[in-house]
XYZ file of C-alpha atoms in Angstrom:
531
model
C 0.000 0.000 0.000
C 1.359 3.429 -0.941
C 2.091 5.858 1.865
C -0.018 9.002 1.784
C 2.019 12.146 1.148
C -0.098 13.902 3.783
C 1.028 11.813 6.744
C 2.823 14.036 9.229
C 6.497 13.211 9.573
C 7.791 12.015 12.912
C 9.672 14.211 15.373
C 7.893 17.441 14.419
C 6.976 19.911 17.204
C 3.288 20.841 17.188
C 2.490 24.427 16.161
C 2.711 26.911 19.009
C -0.754 28.367 18.636
C -4.232 28.256 20.091
C -3.235 29.005 23.675
C -3.358 31.775 26.279
C -0.405 34.073 25.545
C -0.814 35.858 28.862
C -1.385 33.051 31.343
C 1.405 30.923 29.862
C 3.815 33.826 30.402
C 4.414 33.165 34.099
C 6.816 36.058 34.774
C 4.276 38.457 33.261
C 1.390 37.079 35.318
C 3.427 37.409 38.507
C 4.543 40.926 37.588
C 0.963 42.019 36.956
C -0.037 40.818 40.423
C 3.040 42.306 42.060
C 2.870 45.749 40.514
C -0.627 46.307 41.780
C -2.830 46.080 38.718
C -6.298 44.616 38.633
C -7.843 42.870 35.687
C -5.969 39.571 35.562
C -9.031 37.814 34.164
C -9.345 40.402 31.432
C -5.673 39.942 30.566
C -6.148 36.174 30.431
C -9.160 36.535 28.138
C -7.141 38.842 25.916
C -4.266 36.339 25.990
C -6.552 33.561 24.775
C -7.851 35.829 22.034
C -4.386 36.864 20.853
C -3.143 33.269 20.909
C -5.639 32.339 18.216
C -6.357 34.067 14.918
C -4.167 37.151 15.572
C -1.055 34.986 15.176
C -2.090 34.270 11.591
C -3.192 37.874 11.065
C 0.293 38.987 12.037
C 1.808 36.771 9.387
C -0.596 38.021 6.727
C -0.046 41.685 7.605
C 3.693 41.227 7.085
C 3.339 39.098 3.959
C 1.193 41.872 2.444
C 2.794 45.183 3.462
C 1.083 48.538 2.945
C 0.942 50.129 -0.511
C 1.043 53.862 -1.255
C -1.659 55.240 -3.554
C -0.638 58.795 -4.426
C -3.385 59.401 -7.031
C -6.830 58.063 -7.823
C -7.963 56.733 -11.201
C -8.698 60.265 -12.380
C -5.235 61.558 -11.586
C -6.341 63.414 -8.484
C -3.914 63.500 -5.568
C -5.149 61.329 -2.668
C -1.993 60.249 -0.712
C -3.572 57.192 0.848
C -1.973 54.064 2.265
C -3.694 50.787 1.490
C -3.403 48.038 4.108
C -4.216 44.341 4.060
C -7.419 43.513 5.983
C -5.310 41.659 8.557
C -3.721 44.964 9.578
C -7.095 46.580 10.161
C -8.276 43.601 12.221
C -5.192 43.749 14.434
C -5.365 47.505 14.901
C -9.087 47.290 15.661
C -8.254 44.628 18.246
C -5.721 46.910 19.929
C -7.973 49.950 19.874
C -10.981 47.950 21.030
C -9.036 46.786 24.092
C -7.751 50.260 24.926
C -4.064 49.749 24.142
C -3.875 53.269 22.705
C -4.907 54.742 26.055
C -3.768 54.747 29.667
C -7.344 54.303 30.868
C -7.289 51.494 33.403
C -3.691 52.113 34.356
C -0.261 51.693 32.793
C 0.533 48.334 34.395
C -2.593 46.606 33.095
C -2.113 48.260 29.700
C 1.517 47.131 29.603
C 0.508 43.493 30.117
C -2.052 43.661 27.308
C 0.237 45.678 25.010
C 2.949 43.023 25.302
C 0.416 40.266 24.726
C -0.724 41.788 21.427
C 2.865 42.618 20.425
C 3.660 38.910 20.831
C 1.208 38.228 18.004
C 2.229 41.213 15.864
C 4.448 44.159 16.673
C 3.648 46.519 13.793
C 0.341 47.826 15.118
C 2.142 48.865 18.283
C 3.400 51.960 16.440
C 0.064 53.796 15.921
C -1.229 52.490 19.253
C 1.823 53.808 21.074
C 1.893 57.224 19.427
C -1.795 57.780 20.070
C -1.289 56.745 23.697
C 1.667 59.131 24.055
C 0.102 62.106 22.272
C -2.515 62.686 24.966
C -0.095 63.592 27.818
C 1.696 66.011 25.498
C -1.539 67.705 24.464
C -2.832 67.913 28.022
C 0.391 69.455 29.269
C 0.881 72.035 26.539
C -2.460 72.612 24.785
C -5.470 71.999 27.061
C -7.916 73.363 24.492
C -6.740 70.978 21.793
C -6.682 68.189 24.357
C -10.331 68.781 25.220
C -11.225 68.599 21.524
C -9.104 65.600 20.551
C -8.742 63.427 23.675
C -12.237 61.854 23.530
C -11.484 60.694 19.985
C -7.934 59.580 20.741
C -9.249 57.581 23.705
C -12.206 56.047 21.893
C -12.283 52.252 21.666
C -13.858 52.441 18.209
C -11.443 51.955 15.330
C -12.478 54.288 12.527
C -9.972 54.209 9.637
C -11.971 56.489 7.329
C -10.382 59.745 6.170
C -12.806 62.476 7.164
C -12.907 65.458 9.553
C -12.180 64.373 13.104
C -15.423 65.815 14.439
C -17.290 63.400 12.147
C -15.399 60.348 13.398
C -16.035 57.807 16.138
C -12.337 57.497 16.963
C -8.970 58.862 15.892
C -5.277 57.935 15.832
C -2.254 60.208 16.101
C 1.135 59.858 14.429
C 4.421 61.758 14.553
C 6.604 63.584 12.040
C 9.639 64.961 13.857
C 12.882 64.211 12.013
C 14.300 65.520 8.752
C 17.054 64.386 6.406
C 19.680 66.888 7.447
C 19.321 66.397 11.183
C 17.858 63.033 12.133
C 17.756 62.878 15.931
C 19.095 66.444 16.055
C 15.645 67.945 15.602
C 16.918 71.440 16.362
C 18.408 71.318 12.854
C 14.897 71.038 11.348
C 14.162 73.353 8.431
C 10.391 72.953 8.053
C 8.861 76.419 8.400
C 5.725 77.402 10.318
C 4.190 80.720 9.298
C 1.441 82.248 11.479
C -1.880 82.694 9.691
C -4.574 83.949 12.023
C -5.356 81.289 14.619
C -3.357 78.616 12.816
C 0.055 78.124 11.242
C 0.937 77.006 7.730
C 3.735 74.432 7.633
C 5.993 73.882 4.631
C 8.874 71.437 4.424
C 9.924 67.788 4.215
C 9.885 65.114 6.907
C 12.166 62.114 6.509
C 10.276 59.791 8.859
C 6.552 60.059 9.386
C 5.298 57.170 11.460
C 1.823 55.774 10.759
C 1.011 58.211 7.904
C -2.593 56.976 7.759
C -3.325 58.629 11.117
C -5.914 61.361 11.611
C -3.458 63.851 13.117
C 0.260 64.244 13.707
C 2.489 65.952 16.185
C 5.034 67.817 14.078
C 8.088 69.953 14.822
C 8.690 73.062 12.724
C 10.557 76.356 12.935
C 8.169 79.150 13.988
C 9.273 82.812 14.217
C 10.543 82.259 17.794
C 12.151 78.884 17.203
C 11.410 75.164 17.054
C 7.788 74.545 17.995
C 5.404 71.615 18.271
C 2.182 71.519 16.239
C -0.871 69.318 15.856
C -1.527 68.801 12.154
C -4.854 67.223 11.110
C -4.910 65.000 8.051
C -8.354 66.227 6.944
C -9.543 69.791 7.500
C -12.857 70.658 9.129
C -14.486 71.395 5.741
C -13.598 67.901 4.483
C -10.735 68.946 2.235
C -7.334 67.312 2.498
C -4.607 69.169 4.287
C -1.318 70.001 2.556
C 0.112 66.601 3.530
C 1.825 64.754 0.660
C 3.301 61.248 0.922
C 6.359 60.977 -1.318
C 7.084 57.305 -0.650
C 6.916 54.550 1.963
C 10.110 53.328 3.577
C 11.376 49.903 2.532
C 12.339 48.794 6.027
C 14.327 45.866 7.393
C 11.410 44.817 9.602
C 8.190 46.259 10.979
C 6.886 45.707 7.485
C 3.195 45.533 8.332
C 3.391 49.140 9.507
C 3.826 52.112 7.177
C 6.576 54.691 7.634
C 6.733 57.500 5.112
C 8.647 60.406 3.703
C 6.234 63.316 3.508
C 6.083 66.841 2.167
C 4.067 69.570 3.847
C 2.751 72.314 1.578
C 1.021 75.127 3.481
C -0.364 72.467 5.787
C -2.720 73.848 8.423
C -1.519 73.125 11.958
C -2.297 74.193 15.530
C 0.411 75.232 17.963
C 1.048 72.917 20.924
C 2.904 74.816 23.615
C 4.835 78.049 23.273
C 6.938 78.956 20.275
C 10.529 77.888 20.735
C 9.540 75.152 23.220
C 9.135 72.325 20.733
C 11.602 69.901 22.273
C 10.316 70.529 25.803
C 6.752 69.989 24.570
C 7.355 66.654 22.867
C 9.557 65.206 25.603
C 6.507 63.964 27.513
C 5.373 62.128 24.413
C 8.832 60.667 23.879
C 8.989 59.384 27.465
C 5.752 57.461 26.924
C 6.764 56.049 23.534
C 10.072 54.926 25.043
C 8.106 52.975 27.612
C 6.358 51.233 24.745
C 9.677 50.506 23.052
C 10.645 48.598 26.202
C 7.310 46.771 26.169
C 7.629 45.927 22.475
C 11.141 44.507 22.776
C 10.149 42.537 25.866
C 7.286 40.974 23.901
C 9.568 40.047 20.998
C 12.028 38.442 23.373
C 9.253 36.541 25.112
C 7.958 35.134 21.829
C 11.450 34.097 20.766
C 11.986 32.300 24.073
C 8.567 30.647 23.866
C 9.278 29.382 20.341
C 12.718 28.061 21.293
C 11.676 26.319 24.513
C 8.599 24.839 22.840
C 10.640 23.463 19.959
C 13.243 21.945 22.262
C 10.562 20.231 24.341
C 9.175 18.413 21.293
C 12.195 17.847 19.056
C 14.573 14.919 19.569
C 18.141 14.535 18.320
C 20.756 11.884 19.042
C 18.308 9.829 21.050
C 17.000 12.512 23.433
C 14.730 15.518 23.419
C 16.678 18.721 22.886
C 15.281 20.029 26.166
C 16.937 17.147 28.015
C 20.409 17.816 26.644
C 22.621 19.783 29.056
C 24.136 22.164 26.536
C 20.775 23.065 25.022
C 19.369 23.497 28.529
C 22.185 25.937 29.234
C 21.416 27.974 26.116
C 17.675 28.065 26.758
C 18.075 28.953 30.431
C 20.435 31.782 29.523
C 17.827 33.184 27.135
C 15.118 32.822 29.768
C 17.105 34.901 32.261
C 17.131 37.932 29.985
C 13.479 37.478 29.067
C 12.400 37.429 32.691
C 14.640 40.374 33.532
C 13.126 42.412 30.700
C 9.598 41.537 31.831
C 10.266 42.551 35.431
C 11.863 45.812 34.273
C 9.025 46.689 31.891
C 6.325 46.152 34.478
C 8.168 48.004 37.242
C 8.624 50.910 34.857
C 4.916 50.879 34.021
C 4.114 51.140 37.739
C 6.290 54.253 37.977
C 4.049 55.849 35.348
C 0.945 54.845 37.278
C 2.343 56.316 40.484
C 3.546 59.541 38.871
C 7.049 58.754 40.125
C 8.783 61.223 37.840
C 12.161 61.003 39.542
C 12.498 57.237 39.087
C 10.951 57.008 35.638
C 13.084 59.899 34.339
C 16.264 57.852 34.602
C 14.836 54.338 34.489
C 12.993 54.869 31.197
C 16.146 55.888 29.321
C 18.184 53.139 30.988
C 15.623 50.445 30.191
C 15.059 51.742 26.657
C 18.786 51.464 25.967
C 19.379 48.022 27.423
C 16.187 46.023 26.864
C 15.918 47.161 23.251
C 19.659 46.878 22.559
C 19.851 43.317 23.867
C 16.860 41.989 21.901
C 18.525 41.214 18.510
C 21.244 38.845 19.813
C 18.694 37.035 21.956
C 16.296 36.541 19.047
C 19.192 35.346 16.875
C 20.154 32.731 19.455
C 16.542 31.600 19.828
C 16.355 31.218 16.054
C 19.450 29.026 16.134
C 17.801 26.750 18.713
C 15.493 25.632 15.894
C 18.446 24.926 13.594
C 17.749 25.304 9.899
C 14.017 25.304 10.585
C 14.449 28.558 12.467
C 16.011 30.192 9.416
C 12.907 29.487 7.341
C 10.182 32.117 7.157
C 7.386 29.766 8.215
C 8.952 29.442 11.662
C 8.206 33.148 12.383
C 11.714 33.594 13.846
C 13.088 35.442 10.782
C 10.268 37.975 11.111
C 11.064 38.414 14.805
C 14.752 38.821 13.993
C 14.094 41.528 11.417
C 11.764 43.266 13.843
C 14.138 43.100 16.807
C 16.404 46.134 16.076
C 13.592 48.617 15.541
C 12.902 49.666 19.122
C 16.574 50.365 19.734
C 16.579 52.755 16.756
C 13.221 54.492 17.199
C 12.561 57.127 19.860
C 16.269 57.785 20.261
C 19.007 55.347 19.327
C 21.393 53.890 21.896
C 23.698 56.893 22.021
C 20.800 59.324 22.282
C 19.418 57.489 25.301
C 22.835 57.297 26.961
C 23.284 61.030 26.519
C 19.807 61.505 27.964
C 20.907 59.544 31.033
C 23.879 61.892 31.465
C 21.543 64.863 31.037
C 19.203 63.538 33.714
C 22.079 62.917 36.121
C 23.324 66.469 35.632
C 20.057 68.369 35.647
C 17.798 66.234 37.833
C 19.890 64.754 40.646
C 16.737 63.475 42.303
C 16.491 60.913 39.473
C 19.781 59.380 40.566
C 18.614 59.227 44.155
C 15.345 57.534 43.182
C 17.112 55.009 40.959
C 19.687 54.084 43.568
C 16.994 53.798 46.226
C 15.297 51.189 44.049
C 18.540 49.212 43.884
C 19.103 49.512 47.629
C 15.834 47.693 48.315
C 17.680 44.470 47.421
C 20.969 45.158 49.197
C 22.140 42.278 51.345
C 20.395 39.576 49.310
C 23.180 38.848 46.815
C 26.883 39.651 47.056
C 27.273 40.285 43.323
C 24.478 42.834 43.428
C 25.866 44.463 46.570
C 29.236 44.896 44.878
C 27.584 46.307 41.755
C 25.610 48.888 43.743
C 28.738 50.015 45.570
C 30.677 50.380 42.313
C 27.850 52.313 40.692
C 28.025 55.105 43.255
C 31.616 55.786 42.222
C 30.877 55.406 38.506
C 27.968 57.837 38.691
C 30.222 60.437 40.297
C 32.643 60.059 37.377
C 30.021 59.866 34.616
C 31.146 61.270 31.274
C 30.254 60.802 27.615
C 33.059 58.460 26.541
C 31.990 55.743 28.977
C 28.264 56.481 28.961
C 27.275 53.184 27.349
C 29.170 51.153 29.905
C 27.571 53.121 32.725
C 24.029 52.748 31.363
C 24.510 49.025 30.776
C 25.606 48.582 34.377
C 22.693 50.644 35.639
C 20.310 48.459 33.653
C 21.798 45.171 34.816
C 21.799 46.320 38.439
C 18.142 47.363 38.170
C 17.195 44.022 36.641
C 19.185 42.110 39.248
C 17.538 44.087 42.043
C 14.081 43.206 40.722
C 14.896 39.537 40.207
C 16.507 39.161 43.640
C 13.343 40.495 45.238
C 10.729 38.855 43.052
C 12.008 35.926 40.965
C 12.818 32.354 41.944
C 16.196 31.761 43.547
C 17.536 29.829 40.561
C 16.704 32.718 38.222
C 18.006 35.505 40.480
C 21.216 33.716 41.483
C 22.097 32.743 37.915
C 21.403 36.252 36.640
C 23.535 37.954 39.300
C 26.409 35.476 38.934
C 26.622 35.856 35.156
C 25.485 39.424 34.446
C 27.156 41.032 37.473
C 29.688 38.511 38.807
C 31.502 37.679 35.587
C 30.787 33.944 35.818
C 29.266 33.700 32.347
C 30.619 34.256 28.837
C 29.723 36.676 26.077
C 27.651 34.113 24.159
C 24.409 32.553 25.317
C 24.798 29.075 26.766
C 27.718 29.915 29.046
C 26.026 29.626 32.429
C 28.370 28.187 35.082
C 28.010 24.709 36.621
C 25.437 24.408 39.371
C 22.687 26.453 37.705
C 19.311 24.672 37.691
C 18.815 25.203 33.974
C 15.951 22.723 33.685
C 13.887 24.563 36.309
C 14.506 27.936 34.648
C 13.483 26.618 31.220
C 10.382 24.894 32.559
C 9.231 28.194 34.061
C 9.291 29.841 30.642
C 8.102 27.063 28.336
C 4.465 27.274 27.229
C 2.602 24.135 28.251
C 1.291 23.446 24.762
C 1.311 20.099 22.962
């Protein structure tokens, strides 16, 4: 009898799908409880939802990236971005569950944001910018905030291009940087000319994130200097604003999401804050989007670890499951340590936003943004390798995660920008140093490696300077993570992390944990119980 070609081959791990993304993420569940949020059942329901069809929607949204339509069939300028239906379903899911808003608290939002980002990261961009635009508007333009906040907080996803007052919900994007300056936004050349109660903006923007949004926060040079503006996509009379999309970026990753080069031609905009205070006005927005960069990278890392540990638990080689082989256990456990550390850091940071702890979050946000986002690509690469050649194939999802992994380290201030921001905070806001060190001191006496690191940091902070800023920020990040793990994680996780990340007992590659680490217990804590 002939063998059917549809019989499943032996030794194939079952697909990692159809399960609760939240509840199977034990460090996240514990962090949600610890950091004081309510709504665990809602998070679990959302986790079950995201562990189903959204996983496939994420694949489709990346397989079918957005397309720019500059003109309609009659040759009229329209500047519209066409998305695959999967994108709209994912974005509607995020908006419908309030991920574009801090309503319900930052900690609970952080847990749900990471759960959706596990399924697909691209929609995190418009969700994050909308979330971050509201604090900036409230702080600098209360009148605009009163007009726009109900729409920006609405849980109705309304993608239609029409005046905002005719919509059930709205999204906000950003257009800050230009070709000649990049992160140095003070070098911007876009002009803002006063015209009655509004300004007319003219110039080019090199990166406009989420160009299909209903409004954008934009930086431009007003008569008294660099200023922040709110620029609507559609004017109140239904006509299109002077907002032209030249092309969409062909990006390494984040391909489901559109990023554009745009041209503003006498575009109507409303001032947000005083003239000449543009950077000070947008900084509140940037702080919030940096939080989401940490959340996004943490979610990517978690998915990579879940895929690797799941594969190893179901794939045999040389007579044993991969998960039973000591060297593979060492690699997986090493990955798990960084995943748990990132999760604890992200959720503690979210609590600082809930509590209005400006002093701690001022330094901790930049520190976490640098380290959690910077360390994601090598971790995802190692997780990919755990699947061997199968991990290098698109169907495994690991290549998509790998391409996505550098983005959060680049956006909202690259590594150097965040390190310089840490130095700025230390110099101008000494209370941020005190708050950060107080957080570390909560764990003093529990681990000798951490105690030594805290003592060294006091001296290093006194001698902080630009040349060694990256080394300083890395050490701040590792000490913060160690402090959280010592207080809240299992002993095997905390001890292994401190010994290798602070005590020098590990190597530079993953899989170099020292003898005596309970690798099997660490891996079991992070492996989804699926299949």
